């Protein structure tokens, strides 16, 4: 889940509680979190203008990369279910940009 306290939590469906401590790194509220369809990857977007790629869906989750989108704030994110790790980020001003998370650049 995304949170106003700048953190993210992964919840266990059966336990109804977080798998681990809150994942921190964003400096403003987190607006969106999406999980990759077939890999243990997920992406978060924040009002701080960054998107972050995380690996792992359990207690061993870790931050992989941070991308400065150069957007004022990221409203929503989406992650592609392809071999090329592409993330889409939607800004509060209505723009959508695609990012290559390996190269950490705009497509």
PDB file of C-alpha atoms in Angstrom, residues 14-103:
ATOM      1  CA  UNK A  14      -3.904 -14.377   4.919  1.00  0.00           C
ATOM      2  CA  UNK A  15      -2.266 -12.560   7.823  1.00  0.00           C
ATOM      3  CA  UNK A  16      -3.890  -9.143   7.217  1.00  0.00           C
ATOM      4  CA  UNK A  17      -0.685  -7.504   8.394  1.00  0.00           C
ATOM      5  CA  UNK A  18       2.457  -6.212   6.684  1.00  0.00           C
ATOM      6  CA  UNK A  19       5.138  -8.771   5.740  1.00  0.00           C
ATOM      7  CA  UNK A  20       7.885  -6.473   6.981  1.00  0.00           C
ATOM      8  CA  UNK A  21       8.745  -3.013   8.167  1.00  0.00           C
ATOM      9  CA  UNK A  22       7.604  -0.050   6.142  1.00  0.00           C
ATOM     10  CA  UNK A  23       9.792   0.547   3.088  1.00  0.00           C
ATOM     11  CA  UNK A  24      11.065   4.103   3.162  1.00  0.00           C
ATOM     12  CA  UNK A  25      12.846   6.312   0.692  1.00  0.00           C
ATOM     13  CA  UNK A  26      10.339   8.728  -0.797  1.00  0.00           C
ATOM     14  CA  UNK A  27      10.472  12.215   0.692  1.00  0.00           C
ATOM     15  CA  UNK A  28       6.798  13.086   0.067  1.00  0.00           C
ATOM     16  CA  UNK A  29       3.603  10.983   0.187  1.00  0.00           C
ATOM     17  CA  UNK A  30       3.527   7.879  -2.011  1.00  0.00           C
ATOM     18  CA  UNK A  31       0.721   8.137  -4.563  1.00  0.00           C
ATOM     19  CA  UNK A  32       0.872   4.781  -6.348  1.00  0.00           C
ATOM     20  CA  UNK A  33       2.287   1.256  -6.071  1.00  0.00           C
ATOM     21  CA  UNK A  34       2.089  -1.427  -8.776  1.00  0.00           C
ATOM     22  CA  UNK A  35       3.351  -5.024  -8.836  1.00  0.00           C
ATOM     23  CA  UNK A  36       4.836  -6.685 -11.943  1.00  0.00           C
ATOM     24  CA  UNK A  37       2.618  -9.480 -13.260  1.00  0.00           C
ATOM     25  CA  UNK A  38       5.213 -12.270 -13.399  1.00  0.00           C
ATOM     26  CA  UNK A  39       8.346 -11.114 -11.567  1.00  0.00           C
ATOM     27  CA  UNK A  40       8.978 -10.165  -7.935  1.00  0.00           C
ATOM     28  CA  UNK A  41       9.241  -6.488  -8.872  1.00  0.00           C
ATOM     29  CA  UNK A  42       7.139  -3.508  -7.964  1.00  0.00           C
ATOM     30  CA  UNK A  43       7.271   0.187  -8.604  1.00  0.00           C
ATOM     31  CA  UNK A  44       6.207   3.179  -6.545  1.00  0.00           C
ATOM     32  CA  UNK A  45       5.546   6.795  -7.476  1.00  0.00           C
ATOM     33  CA  UNK A  46       5.458   9.799  -5.201  1.00  0.00           C
ATOM     34  CA  UNK A  47       4.650  13.470  -4.904  1.00  0.00           C
ATOM     35  CA  UNK A  48       8.444  13.921  -4.613  1.00  0.00           C
ATOM     36  CA  UNK A  49       8.683  13.389  -8.404  1.00  0.00           C
ATOM     37  CA  UNK A  50      10.515  10.058  -8.247  1.00  0.00           C
ATOM     38  CA  UNK A  51       9.678   6.503  -9.153  1.00  0.00           C
ATOM     39  CA  UNK A  52      11.386   3.666  -7.328  1.00  0.00           C
ATOM     40  CA  UNK A  53      11.826   0.077  -8.440  1.00  0.00           C
ATOM     41  CA  UNK A  54      11.800  -2.539  -5.688  1.00  0.00           C
ATOM     42  CA  UNK A  55      12.657  -6.239  -5.841  1.00  0.00           C
ATOM     43  CA  UNK A  56      11.100  -8.963  -3.705  1.00  0.00           C
ATOM     44  CA  UNK A  57       7.618  -9.494  -2.399  1.00  0.00           C
ATOM     45  CA  UNK A  58       8.479 -10.673   1.086  1.00  0.00           C
ATOM     46  CA  UNK A  59      10.609  -9.752   4.087  1.00  0.00           C
ATOM     47  CA  UNK A  60      13.718  -9.488   1.884  1.00  0.00           C
ATOM     48  CA  UNK A  61      12.399  -6.684  -0.330  1.00  0.00           C
ATOM     49  CA  UNK A  62      15.053  -4.159  -1.396  1.00  0.00           C
ATOM     50  CA  UNK A  63      15.300  -0.931  -3.361  1.00  0.00           C
ATOM     51  CA  UNK A  64      16.787  -1.500  -6.829  1.00  0.00           C
ATOM     52  CA  UNK A  65      16.811   1.945  -8.411  1.00  0.00           C
ATOM     53  CA  UNK A  66      15.483   5.490  -8.132  1.00  0.00           C
ATOM     54  CA  UNK A  67      14.512   7.555 -11.164  1.00  0.00           C
ATOM     55  CA  UNK A  68      14.053  11.306 -10.982  1.00  0.00           C
ATOM     56  CA  UNK A  69      11.186  11.837 -13.426  1.00  0.00           C
ATOM     57  CA  UNK A  70      11.645  15.627 -13.551  1.00  0.00           C
ATOM     58  CA  UNK A  71       7.904  15.801 -12.938  1.00  0.00           C
ATOM     59  CA  UNK A  72       6.511  18.026 -10.224  1.00  0.00           C
ATOM     60  CA  UNK A  73       4.724  15.014  -8.731  1.00  0.00           C
ATOM     61  CA  UNK A  74       3.936  11.459  -9.854  1.00  0.00           C
ATOM     62  CA  UNK A  75       0.237  10.664  -9.559  1.00  0.00           C
ATOM     63  CA  UNK A  76       0.235   7.081 -10.890  1.00  0.00           C
ATOM     64  CA  UNK A  77       2.651   4.424 -12.148  1.00  0.00           C
ATOM     65  CA  UNK A  78       2.408   1.257 -14.236  1.00  0.00           C
ATOM     66  CA  UNK A  79       4.994  -1.444 -14.930  1.00  0.00           C
ATOM     67  CA  UNK A  80       5.145  -3.365 -18.214  1.00  0.00           C
ATOM     68  CA  UNK A  81       4.950  -7.166 -18.223  1.00  0.00           C
ATOM     69  CA  UNK A  82       7.744  -7.505 -20.779  1.00  0.00           C
ATOM     70  CA  UNK A  83      11.412  -8.433 -20.719  1.00  0.00           C
ATOM     71  CA  UNK A  84      12.295  -4.751 -21.142  1.00  0.00           C
ATOM     72  CA  UNK A  85      11.625  -3.092 -17.818  1.00  0.00           C
ATOM     73  CA  UNK A  86       9.462  -0.148 -18.791  1.00  0.00           C
ATOM     74  CA  UNK A  87       7.609   2.001 -16.294  1.00  0.00           C
ATOM     75  CA  UNK A  88       4.976   4.598 -17.133  1.00  0.00           C
ATOM     76  CA  UNK A  89       4.501   7.569 -14.842  1.00  0.00           C
ATOM     77  CA  UNK A  90       1.578  10.000 -14.921  1.00  0.00           C
ATOM     78  CA  UNK A  91       2.117  13.507 -13.614  1.00  0.00           C
ATOM     79  CA  UNK A  92      -0.341  15.744 -11.792  1.00  0.00           C
ATOM     80  CA  UNK A  93      -0.298  18.042 -14.844  1.00  0.00           C
ATOM     81  CA  UNK A  94      -1.651  15.251 -17.078  1.00  0.00           C
ATOM     82  CA  UNK A  95       1.595  14.218 -18.806  1.00  0.00           C
ATOM     83  CA  UNK A  96       2.598  10.567 -19.124  1.00  0.00           C
ATOM     84  CA  UNK A  97       6.216   9.505 -19.629  1.00  0.00           C
ATOM     85  CA  UNK A  98       7.835   6.128 -20.210  1.00  0.00           C
ATOM     86  CA  UNK A  99      11.077   5.208 -18.451  1.00  0.00           C
ATOM     87  CA  UNK A 100      13.661   2.494 -19.002  1.00  0.00           C
ATOM     88  CA  UNK A 101      14.432   1.464 -15.425  1.00  0.00           C
ATOM     89  CA  UNK A 102      17.660  -0.314 -16.385  1.00  0.00           C
ATOM     90  CA  UNK A 103      19.128   2.730 -18.153  1.00  0.00           C
TER      91      UNK A 103
END
